[in-house]
Structure formats: structure tokens, C-alpha cells
């Protein structure tokens, strides 16, 4: 029932109610629209994939922004899993369950970049162990590129702050005492007027980790609708050419640029890089041009 309310299926006097904790109003008319049942098992869908590498054990892709990784509430179709089932057939690891076959790690829907997916159970177990180790042994390497408002202080540093669900908004996460430990290393690569181009590496892999941590130190990601909404007016002070690129982006400026890991079969070190997508690259180029010309 709670999930149905959060999805907007409940209305009160013809107005949507999305807060499951809201008190019942005496005399009000409540209407619950139960969505049609969906298939429990994801079906194959012909969704384009940019494949960086593939063998009998794993597949590495450059995930496009806007693609949800696996089916869930509100996104039962059109996901990366649907695309992988179409591309790989039955050759995906079953460890993640029927809704997450082969999924070892995730990227947010609107975060682009490199992902690895397991095609066998043995590969899944080995890769999952690497990701659980978070690179402490040196085999796993991940680098993210991001554009943030302002300038991080210090320009290079480590954010070690626990994360948990936001107390008032279940769609968000927040720095909270008693939350799960989360550690983000960041380095400022370029200062471009009111925006900084930064690189991040992770010691932990919490949901929305980079987005929450950068916002918590006062430099949220550009165009982040969840954690940077309070900085949206900053875009109005940018030159028109840059402002248009921010508007065109329409999502957090975050890209998983690099992924390295040991191949689960023979242990050889593998590295994959993906340039940022066109909209991210166009914004970065406009910021650089404005900064140089100004």
C-alpha cells in the first residue's frame, strides 16, 4: 500500500496524495487506482547498447543517461536489464534474481558511464567480491567526472560522512549520524568561473554518494534536481551560451568515466574509459570557452 501511495495512485477529493504518513481526513473521498499487474520476469527489449567489451564471462557497456539499470517501481520496462536480456539472451548470471540478472553494481538513471555486467554465476561472485572490497586490494578502480557549482574547499580532499535515507523525503539520501559509512575522494581538475570540473573516486558505494557528499560541502552537482535545486538560479547568471547548455543537460552533471577490475577468469587487469556524453561535453566546452574568452 505504501508503494502505491508514493507512486501517486491514491487521491483525496481528486487531488493526488503521495505522503504515506498523511493523516486520514474525516469526510474526504479517497480513491485508490491499482495499476495493472506487470510481468514478474523482465522481457527482452531492443534498446541500443554501447558495448565496450564482451566475452563469455562478462560484458562492459557505456550506459547512456536516462536509462534505469533494473526494473522497479515506476520503471518496469525500458531498463538496462531489458536491453541486456535482448542482447545476451540467456547468458546472464542468475545471482541477482530474475529482476537483476548479472547486475553487479549500479549507476543512477541519469548518470552515464562505464558498467560491467556478469554473464556467469562465477563471474558475478568474483566481481561482487571486488566491488565489496572497493579497491582496497588495488584491483578495482573507478573514476567519476562531475561539474559542481562553486569551488570545493579544500580543492582536493576526502569527504567521510555517513549517509542514510532523508527523514522527510524517501527519494533522497542525506548525511545522517548513524548512517552507513561513506567516503568520497575528490580532486578539482579545472576552475571554470562559477563551476568546477572535478574528479571523484569512491571508497564506498552508497546510493547517490557523490551527489549527496558534494552538496553537503556546499558544491552540489550542476543541474542536479534532487540535491542542487537551491542553486538553480546560479544558471541565470551564466552567459546565455552556457545557460542553454545547462538547461539542455536537464540532469546531474555526473559521468562514470573509468572502470578497472580483474577479469574473473584469469585475473588479468582490465581498464575501460568512456568520454562524457555529448550534452555533458558541450557544457564543459562552453564553460571552457567562456572562461578563456572572459
PDB file of C-alpha atoms in Angstrom:
ATOM      1  CA  UNK A   1       0.000   0.000   0.000  1.00  0.00           C
ATOM      2  CA  UNK A   2       2.798   2.415   0.896  1.00  0.00           C
ATOM      3  CA  UNK A   3       4.426   1.942  -2.511  1.00  0.00           C
ATOM      4  CA  UNK A   4       1.125   2.667  -4.273  1.00  0.00           C
ATOM      5  CA  UNK A   5       0.727   5.906  -2.307  1.00  0.00           C
ATOM      6  CA  UNK A   6       4.294   7.006  -3.114  1.00  0.00           C
ATOM      7  CA  UNK A   7       3.627   6.334  -6.806  1.00  0.00           C
ATOM      8  CA  UNK A   8       0.631   8.700  -6.757  1.00  0.00           C
ATOM      9  CA  UNK A   9      -2.068   6.021  -7.027  1.00  0.00           C
ATOM     10  CA  UNK A  10      -4.085   7.464  -4.125  1.00  0.00           C
ATOM     11  CA  UNK A  11      -6.159  10.644  -4.445  1.00  0.00           C
ATOM     12  CA  UNK A  12      -8.096  12.621  -1.840  1.00  0.00           C
ATOM     13  CA  UNK A  13     -11.007  14.663  -3.149  1.00  0.00           C
ATOM     14  CA  UNK A  14      -9.467  14.335  -6.645  1.00  0.00           C
ATOM     15  CA  UNK A  15      -6.038  15.572  -5.503  1.00  0.00           C
ATOM     16  CA  UNK A  16      -3.030  13.239  -5.553  1.00  0.00           C
ATOM     17  CA  UNK A  17      -1.679  12.167  -2.161  1.00  0.00           C
ATOM     18  CA  UNK A  18       1.909  10.884  -2.115  1.00  0.00           C
ATOM     19  CA  UNK A  19       2.723  11.049   1.602  1.00  0.00           C
ATOM     20  CA  UNK A  20       2.053   7.642   3.235  1.00  0.00           C
ATOM     21  CA  UNK A  21       2.189   9.231   6.705  1.00  0.00           C
ATOM     22  CA  UNK A  22      -0.574  11.771   5.998  1.00  0.00           C
ATOM     23  CA  UNK A  23      -3.477  11.617   8.454  1.00  0.00           C
ATOM     24  CA  UNK A  24      -6.886  10.446   7.240  1.00  0.00           C
ATOM     25  CA  UNK A  25      -9.286  13.357   6.786  1.00  0.00           C
ATOM     26  CA  UNK A  26     -12.825  12.776   8.035  1.00  0.00           C
ATOM     27  CA  UNK A  27     -15.419  13.213   5.303  1.00  0.00           C
ATOM     28  CA  UNK A  28     -12.880  13.199   2.463  1.00  0.00           C
ATOM     29  CA  UNK A  29     -13.305  10.944  -0.569  1.00  0.00           C
ATOM     30  CA  UNK A  30     -10.342   8.600  -1.081  1.00  0.00           C
ATOM     31  CA  UNK A  31      -9.738   6.796  -4.360  1.00  0.00           C
ATOM     32  CA  UNK A  32      -7.064   4.166  -4.962  1.00  0.00           C
ATOM     33  CA  UNK A  33      -6.185   3.306  -8.560  1.00  0.00           C
ATOM     34  CA  UNK A  34      -4.351  -0.010  -8.540  1.00  0.00           C
ATOM     35  CA  UNK A  35      -2.096  -0.336 -11.598  1.00  0.00           C
ATOM     36  CA  UNK A  36      -2.407  -3.349 -13.859  1.00  0.00           C
ATOM     37  CA  UNK A  37      -0.156  -6.270 -12.896  1.00  0.00           C
ATOM     38  CA  UNK A  38       3.216  -6.485 -14.625  1.00  0.00           C
ATOM     39  CA  UNK A  39       5.259  -9.470 -15.650  1.00  0.00           C
ATOM     40  CA  UNK A  40       7.451 -10.685 -12.774  1.00  0.00           C
ATOM     41  CA  UNK A  41      10.220 -11.630 -15.210  1.00  0.00           C
ATOM     42  CA  UNK A  42      11.716  -8.855 -17.381  1.00  0.00           C
ATOM     43  CA  UNK A  43      11.316  -9.374 -21.111  1.00  0.00           C
ATOM     44  CA  UNK A  44      13.888  -8.638 -23.831  1.00  0.00           C
ATOM     45  CA  UNK A  45      13.707  -5.192 -25.435  1.00  0.00           C
ATOM     46  CA  UNK A  46      15.701  -3.928 -28.391  1.00  0.00           C
ATOM     47  CA  UNK A  47      17.327  -0.946 -26.658  1.00  0.00           C
ATOM     48  CA  UNK A  48      20.658   0.238 -28.129  1.00  0.00           C
ATOM     49  CA  UNK A  49      23.735  -0.556 -26.051  1.00  0.00           C
ATOM     50  CA  UNK A  50      27.270   0.793 -26.462  1.00  0.00           C
ATOM     51  CA  UNK A  51      29.341  -2.307 -25.789  1.00  0.00           C
ATOM     52  CA  UNK A  52      32.973  -1.632 -24.812  1.00  0.00           C
ATOM     53  CA  UNK A  53      33.936  -5.282 -24.296  1.00  0.00           C
ATOM     54  CA  UNK A  54      32.258  -8.678 -24.229  1.00  0.00           C
ATOM     55  CA  UNK A  55      33.306 -12.291 -23.771  1.00  0.00           C
ATOM     56  CA  UNK A  56      31.676 -15.441 -22.407  1.00  0.00           C
ATOM     57  CA  UNK A  57      32.007 -14.221 -18.810  1.00  0.00           C
ATOM     58  CA  UNK A  58      31.088 -10.544 -18.765  1.00  0.00           C
ATOM     59  CA  UNK A  59      30.002  -7.533 -20.774  1.00  0.00           C
ATOM     60  CA  UNK A  60      31.158  -3.929 -20.279  1.00  0.00           C
ATOM     61  CA  UNK A  61      28.938  -1.110 -21.516  1.00  0.00           C
ATOM     62  CA  UNK A  62      28.875   2.663 -21.593  1.00  0.00           C
ATOM     63  CA  UNK A  63      25.420   3.305 -20.115  1.00  0.00           C
ATOM     64  CA  UNK A  64      23.541   6.249 -21.557  1.00  0.00           C
ATOM     65  CA  UNK A  65      21.955   8.833 -19.283  1.00  0.00           C
ATOM     66  CA  UNK A  66      18.242   8.297 -18.777  1.00  0.00           C
ATOM     67  CA  UNK A  67      18.455   4.500 -18.700  1.00  0.00           C
ATOM     68  CA  UNK A  68      17.325   2.812 -15.467  1.00  0.00           C
ATOM     69  CA  UNK A  69      19.530  -0.154 -14.579  1.00  0.00           C
ATOM     70  CA  UNK A  70      16.888  -2.683 -13.491  1.00  0.00           C
ATOM     71  CA  UNK A  71      13.090  -2.910 -13.254  1.00  0.00           C
ATOM     72  CA  UNK A  72      11.426  -1.408 -10.209  1.00  0.00           C
ATOM     73  CA  UNK A  73       8.528   0.760  -9.111  1.00  0.00           C
ATOM     74  CA  UNK A  74       7.608   3.085 -11.963  1.00  0.00           C
ATOM     75  CA  UNK A  75      10.160   1.546 -14.332  1.00  0.00           C
ATOM     76  CA  UNK A  76       9.081  -1.994 -15.123  1.00  0.00           C
ATOM     77  CA  UNK A  77      10.206  -1.810 -18.748  1.00  0.00           C
ATOM     78  CA  UNK A  78      12.781   0.053 -20.822  1.00  0.00           C
ATOM     79  CA  UNK A  79      15.662  -0.723 -18.453  1.00  0.00           C
ATOM     80  CA  UNK A  80      19.235  -1.833 -18.944  1.00  0.00           C
ATOM     81  CA  UNK A  81      18.218  -5.326 -17.822  1.00  0.00           C
ATOM     82  CA  UNK A  82      15.630  -5.493 -20.622  1.00  0.00           C
ATOM     83  CA  UNK A  83      18.302  -4.424 -23.103  1.00  0.00           C
ATOM     84  CA  UNK A  84      20.816  -6.959 -21.757  1.00  0.00           C
ATOM     85  CA  UNK A  85      18.334  -9.822 -21.976  1.00  0.00           C
ATOM     86  CA  UNK A  86      17.757  -8.934 -25.632  1.00  0.00           C
ATOM     87  CA  UNK A  87      21.488  -8.653 -26.325  1.00  0.00           C
ATOM     88  CA  UNK A  88      22.776 -11.604 -24.285  1.00  0.00           C
ATOM     89  CA  UNK A  89      19.832 -13.988 -24.337  1.00  0.00           C
ATOM     90  CA  UNK A  90      20.001 -16.497 -21.509  1.00  0.00           C
ATOM     91  CA  UNK A  91      23.717 -15.948 -20.847  1.00  0.00           C
ATOM     92  CA  UNK A  92      23.355 -13.660 -17.820  1.00  0.00           C
ATOM     93  CA  UNK A  93      24.196 -14.540 -14.237  1.00  0.00           C
ATOM     94  CA  UNK A  94      21.185 -15.511 -12.158  1.00  0.00           C
ATOM     95  CA  UNK A  95      22.649 -14.433  -8.825  1.00  0.00           C
ATOM     96  CA  UNK A  96      20.932 -11.047  -8.904  1.00  0.00           C
ATOM     97  CA  UNK A  97      17.500 -12.669  -9.247  1.00  0.00           C
ATOM     98  CA  UNK A  98      15.060 -12.501 -12.125  1.00  0.00           C
ATOM     99  CA  UNK A  99      14.783  -8.692 -11.968  1.00  0.00           C
ATOM    100  CA  UNK A 100      18.530  -8.037 -11.720  1.00  0.00           C
ATOM    101  CA  UNK A 101      20.267 -10.741 -13.769  1.00  0.00           C
ATOM    102  CA  UNK A 102      24.000 -10.112 -13.960  1.00  0.00           C
ATOM    103  CA  UNK A 103      23.827  -6.737 -12.181  1.00  0.00           C
ATOM    104  CA  UNK A 104      26.943  -6.370 -10.023  1.00  0.00           C
ATOM    105  CA  UNK A 105      26.763  -2.597  -9.441  1.00  0.00           C
ATOM    106  CA  UNK A 106      24.534   0.279 -10.465  1.00  0.00           C
ATOM    107  CA  UNK A 107      24.593   3.813 -11.779  1.00  0.00           C
ATOM    108  CA  UNK A 108      21.763   6.277 -11.184  1.00  0.00           C
ATOM    109  CA  UNK A 109      19.265   6.580 -14.028  1.00  0.00           C
ATOM    110  CA  UNK A 110      20.658   9.942 -15.140  1.00  0.00           C
ATOM    111  CA  UNK A 111      24.327   9.120 -14.574  1.00  0.00           C
ATOM    112  CA  UNK A 112      26.153   7.931 -17.674  1.00  0.00           C
ATOM    113  CA  UNK A 113      29.272   5.829 -17.941  1.00  0.00           C
ATOM    114  CA  UNK A 114      31.062   2.505 -17.655  1.00  0.00           C
ATOM    115  CA  UNK A 115      29.377  -0.541 -16.106  1.00  0.00           C
ATOM    116  CA  UNK A 116      30.297  -4.226 -16.007  1.00  0.00           C
ATOM    117  CA  UNK A 117      27.651  -6.981 -16.020  1.00  0.00           C
ATOM    118  CA  UNK A 118      28.272 -10.657 -15.230  1.00  0.00           C
ATOM    119  CA  UNK A 119      27.268 -13.371 -17.691  1.00  0.00           C
ATOM    120  CA  UNK A 120      28.031 -16.341 -15.422  1.00  0.00           C
ATOM    121  CA  UNK A 121      27.475 -17.002 -11.729  1.00  0.00           C
ATOM    122  CA  UNK A 122      31.218 -17.490 -11.190  1.00  0.00           C
ATOM    123  CA  UNK A 123      31.967 -14.119 -12.800  1.00  0.00           C
ATOM    124  CA  UNK A 124      29.233 -12.483 -10.720  1.00  0.00           C
ATOM    125  CA  UNK A 125      30.667 -13.818  -7.462  1.00  0.00           C
ATOM    126  CA  UNK A 126      34.203 -12.706  -8.324  1.00  0.00           C
ATOM    127  CA  UNK A 127      33.165  -9.246  -9.491  1.00  0.00           C
ATOM    128  CA  UNK A 128      30.870  -8.744  -6.492  1.00  0.00           C
ATOM    129  CA  UNK A 129      33.799  -9.502  -4.200  1.00  0.00           C
ATOM    130  CA  UNK A 130      35.908  -6.883  -5.981  1.00  0.00           C
ATOM    131  CA  UNK A 131      33.209  -4.239  -5.654  1.00  0.00           C
ATOM    132  CA  UNK A 132      32.666  -5.127  -2.000  1.00  0.00           C
ATOM    133  CA  UNK A 133      36.403  -4.576  -1.454  1.00  0.00           C
ATOM    134  CA  UNK A 134      36.085  -1.078  -3.026  1.00  0.00           C
ATOM    135  CA  UNK A 135      39.620  -1.171  -4.401  1.00  0.00           C
ATOM    136  CA  UNK A 136      41.385  -1.700  -1.074  1.00  0.00           C
ATOM    137  CA  UNK A 137      43.340  -4.534  -2.664  1.00  0.00           C
ATOM    138  CA  UNK A 138      44.073  -2.380  -5.710  1.00  0.00           C
ATOM    139  CA  UNK A 139      42.164  -4.444  -8.278  1.00  0.00           C
ATOM    140  CA  UNK A 140      39.090  -2.211  -8.571  1.00  0.00           C
ATOM    141  CA  UNK A 141      39.439   1.375  -9.825  1.00  0.00           C
ATOM    142  CA  UNK A 142      36.600   3.788 -10.522  1.00  0.00           C
ATOM    143  CA  UNK A 143      36.731   7.435 -11.518  1.00  0.00           C
ATOM    144  CA  UNK A 144      33.819   9.810 -11.939  1.00  0.00           C
ATOM    145  CA  UNK A 145      33.808  13.211 -13.630  1.00  0.00           C
ATOM    146  CA  UNK A 146      31.447  15.904 -12.412  1.00  0.00           C
ATOM    147  CA  UNK A 147      30.651  19.587 -12.761  1.00  0.00           C
ATOM    148  CA  UNK A 148      29.800  21.322  -9.475  1.00  0.00           C
ATOM    149  CA  UNK A 149      28.706  24.794  -8.513  1.00  0.00           C
ATOM    150  CA  UNK A 150      31.393  26.907  -6.873  1.00  0.00           C
ATOM    151  CA  UNK A 151      34.784  25.682  -5.724  1.00  0.00           C
ATOM    152  CA  UNK A 152      35.239  22.808  -3.251  1.00  0.00           C
ATOM    153  CA  UNK A 153      37.190  23.758  -0.127  1.00  0.00           C
ATOM    154  CA  UNK A 154      39.823  22.477   0.031  1.00  0.00           C
ATOM    155  CA  UNK A 155      40.179  21.995  -3.745  1.00  0.00           C
ATOM    156  CA  UNK A 156      41.322  18.395  -3.186  1.00  0.00           C
ATOM    157  CA  UNK A 157      40.078  16.350  -0.270  1.00  0.00           C
ATOM    158  CA  UNK A 158      38.227  13.447   1.306  1.00  0.00           C
ATOM    159  CA  UNK A 159      34.612  13.522   2.485  1.00  0.00           C
ATOM    160  CA  UNK A 160      33.971  10.914   5.189  1.00  0.00           C
ATOM    161  CA  UNK A 161      30.355  11.406   6.241  1.00  0.00           C
ATOM    162  CA  UNK A 162      27.695   8.722   6.893  1.00  0.00           C
ATOM    163  CA  UNK A 163      24.671   8.509   4.596  1.00  0.00           C
ATOM    164  CA  UNK A 164      21.117   7.390   5.227  1.00  0.00           C
ATOM    165  CA  UNK A 165      17.602   7.949   3.915  1.00  0.00           C
ATOM    166  CA  UNK A 166      16.396  11.541   4.182  1.00  0.00           C
ATOM    167  CA  UNK A 167      13.980  11.752   7.146  1.00  0.00           C
ATOM    168  CA  UNK A 168      11.337  13.682   5.198  1.00  0.00           C
ATOM    169  CA  UNK A 169      11.841  12.521   1.594  1.00  0.00           C
ATOM    170  CA  UNK A 170      12.240   8.821   0.827  1.00  0.00           C
ATOM    171  CA  UNK A 171      13.534   9.590  -2.670  1.00  0.00           C
ATOM    172  CA  UNK A 172      16.600  11.335  -1.261  1.00  0.00           C
ATOM    173  CA  UNK A 173      19.588  10.488   0.906  1.00  0.00           C
ATOM    174  CA  UNK A 174      21.342  12.726   3.424  1.00  0.00           C
ATOM    175  CA  UNK A 175      24.346  12.915   5.715  1.00  0.00           C
ATOM    176  CA  UNK A 176      22.996  11.437   8.947  1.00  0.00           C
ATOM    177  CA  UNK A 177      24.501  10.315  12.253  1.00  0.00           C
ATOM    178  CA  UNK A 178      24.161   6.576  12.457  1.00  0.00           C
ATOM    179  CA  UNK A 179      24.024   6.201   8.678  1.00  0.00           C
ATOM    180  CA  UNK A 180      26.265   3.896   6.669  1.00  0.00           C
ATOM    181  CA  UNK A 181      29.865   4.993   6.325  1.00  0.00           C
ATOM    182  CA  UNK A 182      30.514   6.763   3.025  1.00  0.00           C
ATOM    183  CA  UNK A 183      33.888   8.048   1.791  1.00  0.00           C
ATOM    184  CA  UNK A 184      34.446  10.127  -1.338  1.00  0.00           C
ATOM    185  CA  UNK A 185      37.820  11.351  -2.600  1.00  0.00           C
ATOM    186  CA  UNK A 186      37.649  14.373  -4.888  1.00  0.00           C
ATOM    187  CA  UNK A 187      40.134  16.481  -6.836  1.00  0.00           C
ATOM    188  CA  UNK A 188      39.453  19.796  -8.560  1.00  0.00           C
ATOM    189  CA  UNK A 189      40.679  19.474 -12.146  1.00  0.00           C
ATOM    190  CA  UNK A 190      39.602  22.866 -13.510  1.00  0.00           C
ATOM    191  CA  UNK A 191      38.046  26.054 -12.159  1.00  0.00           C
ATOM    192  CA  UNK A 192      35.673  27.489 -14.781  1.00  0.00           C
ATOM    193  CA  UNK A 193      34.092  30.660 -13.439  1.00  0.00           C
ATOM    194  CA  UNK A 194      31.192  29.704 -11.157  1.00  0.00           C
ATOM    195  CA  UNK A 195      31.672  26.000 -11.930  1.00  0.00           C
ATOM    196  CA  UNK A 196      34.407  23.469 -11.093  1.00  0.00           C
ATOM    197  CA  UNK A 197      35.261  20.347 -13.070  1.00  0.00           C
ATOM    198  CA  UNK A 198      36.141  17.646 -10.523  1.00  0.00           C
ATOM    199  CA  UNK A 199      37.230  14.002 -10.437  1.00  0.00           C
ATOM    200  CA  UNK A 200      35.907  11.641  -7.764  1.00  0.00           C
ATOM    201  CA  UNK A 201      36.889   8.171  -6.578  1.00  0.00           C
ATOM    202  CA  UNK A 202      34.941   6.139  -4.042  1.00  0.00           C
ATOM    203  CA  UNK A 203      35.937   4.068  -1.042  1.00  0.00           C
ATOM    204  CA  UNK A 204      32.306   3.054  -0.575  1.00  0.00           C
ATOM    205  CA  UNK A 205      29.412   2.675  -2.973  1.00  0.00           C
ATOM    206  CA  UNK A 206      26.350   4.254  -1.373  1.00  0.00           C
ATOM    207  CA  UNK A 207      23.326   5.352  -3.376  1.00  0.00           C
ATOM    208  CA  UNK A 208      23.699   8.981  -4.566  1.00  0.00           C
ATOM    209  CA  UNK A 209      27.002   9.169  -2.675  1.00  0.00           C
ATOM    210  CA  UNK A 210      28.830  11.736  -4.812  1.00  0.00           C
ATOM    211  CA  UNK A 211      25.694  13.834  -5.247  1.00  0.00           C
ATOM    212  CA  UNK A 212      24.962  13.995  -1.506  1.00  0.00           C
ATOM    213  CA  UNK A 213      28.572  14.496  -0.408  1.00  0.00           C
ATOM    214  CA  UNK A 214      29.281  17.341  -2.849  1.00  0.00           C
ATOM    215  CA  UNK A 215      26.039  19.060  -1.893  1.00  0.00           C
ATOM    216  CA  UNK A 216      26.856  18.661   1.790  1.00  0.00           C
ATOM    217  CA  UNK A 217      30.120  20.616   1.420  1.00  0.00           C
ATOM    218  CA  UNK A 218      28.268  23.390  -0.433  1.00  0.00           C
ATOM    219  CA  UNK A 219      29.164  22.493  -4.025  1.00  0.00           C
ATOM    220  CA  UNK A 220      26.271  20.464  -5.470  1.00  0.00           C
ATOM    221  CA  UNK A 221      26.410  18.986  -8.933  1.00  0.00           C
ATOM    222  CA  UNK A 222      25.292  21.279 -11.732  1.00  0.00           C
ATOM    223  CA  UNK A 223      21.666  20.635 -12.791  1.00  0.00           C
ATOM    224  CA  UNK A 224      21.067  18.086 -10.023  1.00  0.00           C
ATOM    225  CA  UNK A 225      17.277  18.236  -9.460  1.00  0.00           C
ATOM    226  CA  UNK A 226      17.390  16.466  -6.078  1.00  0.00           C
ATOM    227  CA  UNK A 227      20.413  17.956  -4.333  1.00  0.00           C
ATOM    228  CA  UNK A 228      21.157  21.131  -6.257  1.00  0.00           C
ATOM    229  CA  UNK A 229      17.746  22.692  -6.734  1.00  0.00           C
ATOM    230  CA  UNK A 230      18.648  25.589  -4.444  1.00  0.00           C
ATOM    231  CA  UNK A 231      21.457  26.534  -6.823  1.00  0.00           C
ATOM    232  CA  UNK A 232      19.285  26.580  -9.962  1.00  0.00           C
ATOM    233  CA  UNK A 233      19.243  30.401 -10.005  1.00  0.00           C
ATOM    234  CA  UNK A 234      23.029  30.379 -10.463  1.00  0.00           C
ATOM    235  CA  UNK A 235      22.441  29.275 -14.042  1.00  0.00           C
ATOM    236  CA  UNK A 236      20.635  32.547 -14.704  1.00  0.00           C
ATOM    237  CA  UNK A 237      23.880  34.445 -14.077  1.00  0.00           C
ATOM    238  CA  UNK A 238      25.810  32.411 -16.620  1.00  0.00           C
ATOM    239  CA  UNK A 239      26.376  33.597 -20.208  1.00  0.00           C
ATOM    240  CA  UNK A 240      23.490  32.636 -22.486  1.00  0.00           C
ATOM    241  CA  UNK A 241      25.554  30.050 -24.361  1.00  0.00           C
ATOM    242  CA  UNK A 242      26.404  28.247 -21.119  1.00  0.00           C
ATOM    243  CA  UNK A 243      22.943  28.693 -19.614  1.00  0.00           C
ATOM    244  CA  UNK A 244      21.404  26.952 -22.624  1.00  0.00           C
ATOM    245  CA  UNK A 245      23.770  24.005 -22.200  1.00  0.00           C
ATOM    246  CA  UNK A 246      22.819  23.649 -18.512  1.00  0.00           C
ATOM    247  CA  UNK A 247      19.152  23.661 -19.483  1.00  0.00           C
ATOM    248  CA  UNK A 248      19.763  21.099 -22.223  1.00  0.00           C
ATOM    249  CA  UNK A 249      21.538  18.804 -19.772  1.00  0.00           C
ATOM    250  CA  UNK A 250      18.469  18.560 -17.538  1.00  0.00           C
ATOM    251  CA  UNK A 251      20.137  16.132 -15.090  1.00  0.00           C
ATOM    252  CA  UNK A 252      23.080  15.929 -12.708  1.00  0.00           C
ATOM    253  CA  UNK A 253      26.420  16.530 -14.458  1.00  0.00           C
ATOM    254  CA  UNK A 254      27.963  13.207 -13.422  1.00  0.00           C
ATOM    255  CA  UNK A 255      29.713  10.620 -15.575  1.00  0.00           C
ATOM    256  CA  UNK A 256      31.409   7.319 -14.658  1.00  0.00           C
ATOM    257  CA  UNK A 257      34.479   7.848 -16.825  1.00  0.00           C
ATOM    258  CA  UNK A 258      36.698   4.929 -15.828  1.00  0.00           C
ATOM    259  CA  UNK A 259      36.342   1.387 -14.517  1.00  0.00           C
ATOM    260  CA  UNK A 260      39.143  -1.085 -13.855  1.00  0.00           C
ATOM    261  CA  UNK A 261      38.894  -4.598 -12.421  1.00  0.00           C
ATOM    262  CA  UNK A 262      40.467  -8.047 -12.528  1.00  0.00           C
ATOM    263  CA  UNK A 263      38.961 -10.422 -15.057  1.00  0.00           C
ATOM    264  CA  UNK A 264      37.136 -13.106 -13.052  1.00  0.00           C
ATOM    265  CA  UNK A 265      38.514 -15.956 -15.192  1.00  0.00           C
ATOM    266  CA  UNK A 266      42.255 -15.299 -15.454  1.00  0.00           C
ATOM    267  CA  UNK A 267      42.815 -12.323 -13.141  1.00  0.00           C
ATOM    268  CA  UNK A 268      44.236 -10.015 -15.819  1.00  0.00           C
ATOM    269  CA  UNK A 269      43.714  -6.333 -15.074  1.00  0.00           C
ATOM    270  CA  UNK A 270      41.208  -4.661 -17.390  1.00  0.00           C
ATOM    271  CA  UNK A 271      40.627  -0.915 -17.816  1.00  0.00           C
ATOM    272  CA  UNK A 272      37.804   0.837 -19.625  1.00  0.00           C
ATOM    273  CA  UNK A 273      37.292   4.532 -20.282  1.00  0.00           C
ATOM    274  CA  UNK A 274      34.345   6.371 -21.772  1.00  0.00           C
ATOM    275  CA  UNK A 275      34.261  10.045 -22.712  1.00  0.00           C
ATOM    276  CA  UNK A 276      31.363  12.068 -21.323  1.00  0.00           C
ATOM    277  CA  UNK A 277      28.214  12.118 -23.460  1.00  0.00           C
ATOM    278  CA  UNK A 278      27.602  14.917 -25.935  1.00  0.00           C
ATOM    279  CA  UNK A 279      25.442  17.076 -23.643  1.00  0.00           C
ATOM    280  CA  UNK A 280      27.982  16.938 -20.796  1.00  0.00           C
ATOM    281  CA  UNK A 281      30.867  17.573 -23.217  1.00  0.00           C
ATOM    282  CA  UNK A 282      29.037  20.513 -24.806  1.00  0.00           C
ATOM    283  CA  UNK A 283      28.502  22.158 -21.404  1.00  0.00           C
ATOM    284  CA  UNK A 284      32.134  21.621 -20.448  1.00  0.00           C
ATOM    285  CA  UNK A 285      33.327  23.089 -23.763  1.00  0.00           C
ATOM    286  CA  UNK A 286      31.076  26.129 -23.354  1.00  0.00           C
ATOM    287  CA  UNK A 287      32.378  26.717 -19.818  1.00  0.00           C
ATOM    288  CA  UNK A 288      35.972  26.477 -21.033  1.00  0.00           C
ATOM    289  CA  UNK A 289      35.360  28.854 -23.933  1.00  0.00           C
ATOM    290  CA  UNK A 290      33.638  31.408 -21.716  1.00  0.00           C
ATOM    291  CA  UNK A 291      36.348  31.151 -19.081  1.00  0.00           C
ATOM    292  CA  UNK A 292      39.106  31.631 -21.677  1.00  0.00           C
ATOM    293  CA  UNK A 293      37.389  34.406 -23.620  1.00  0.00           C
ATOM    294  CA  UNK A 294      36.323  36.243 -20.483  1.00  0.00           C
TER     295      UNK A 294
END
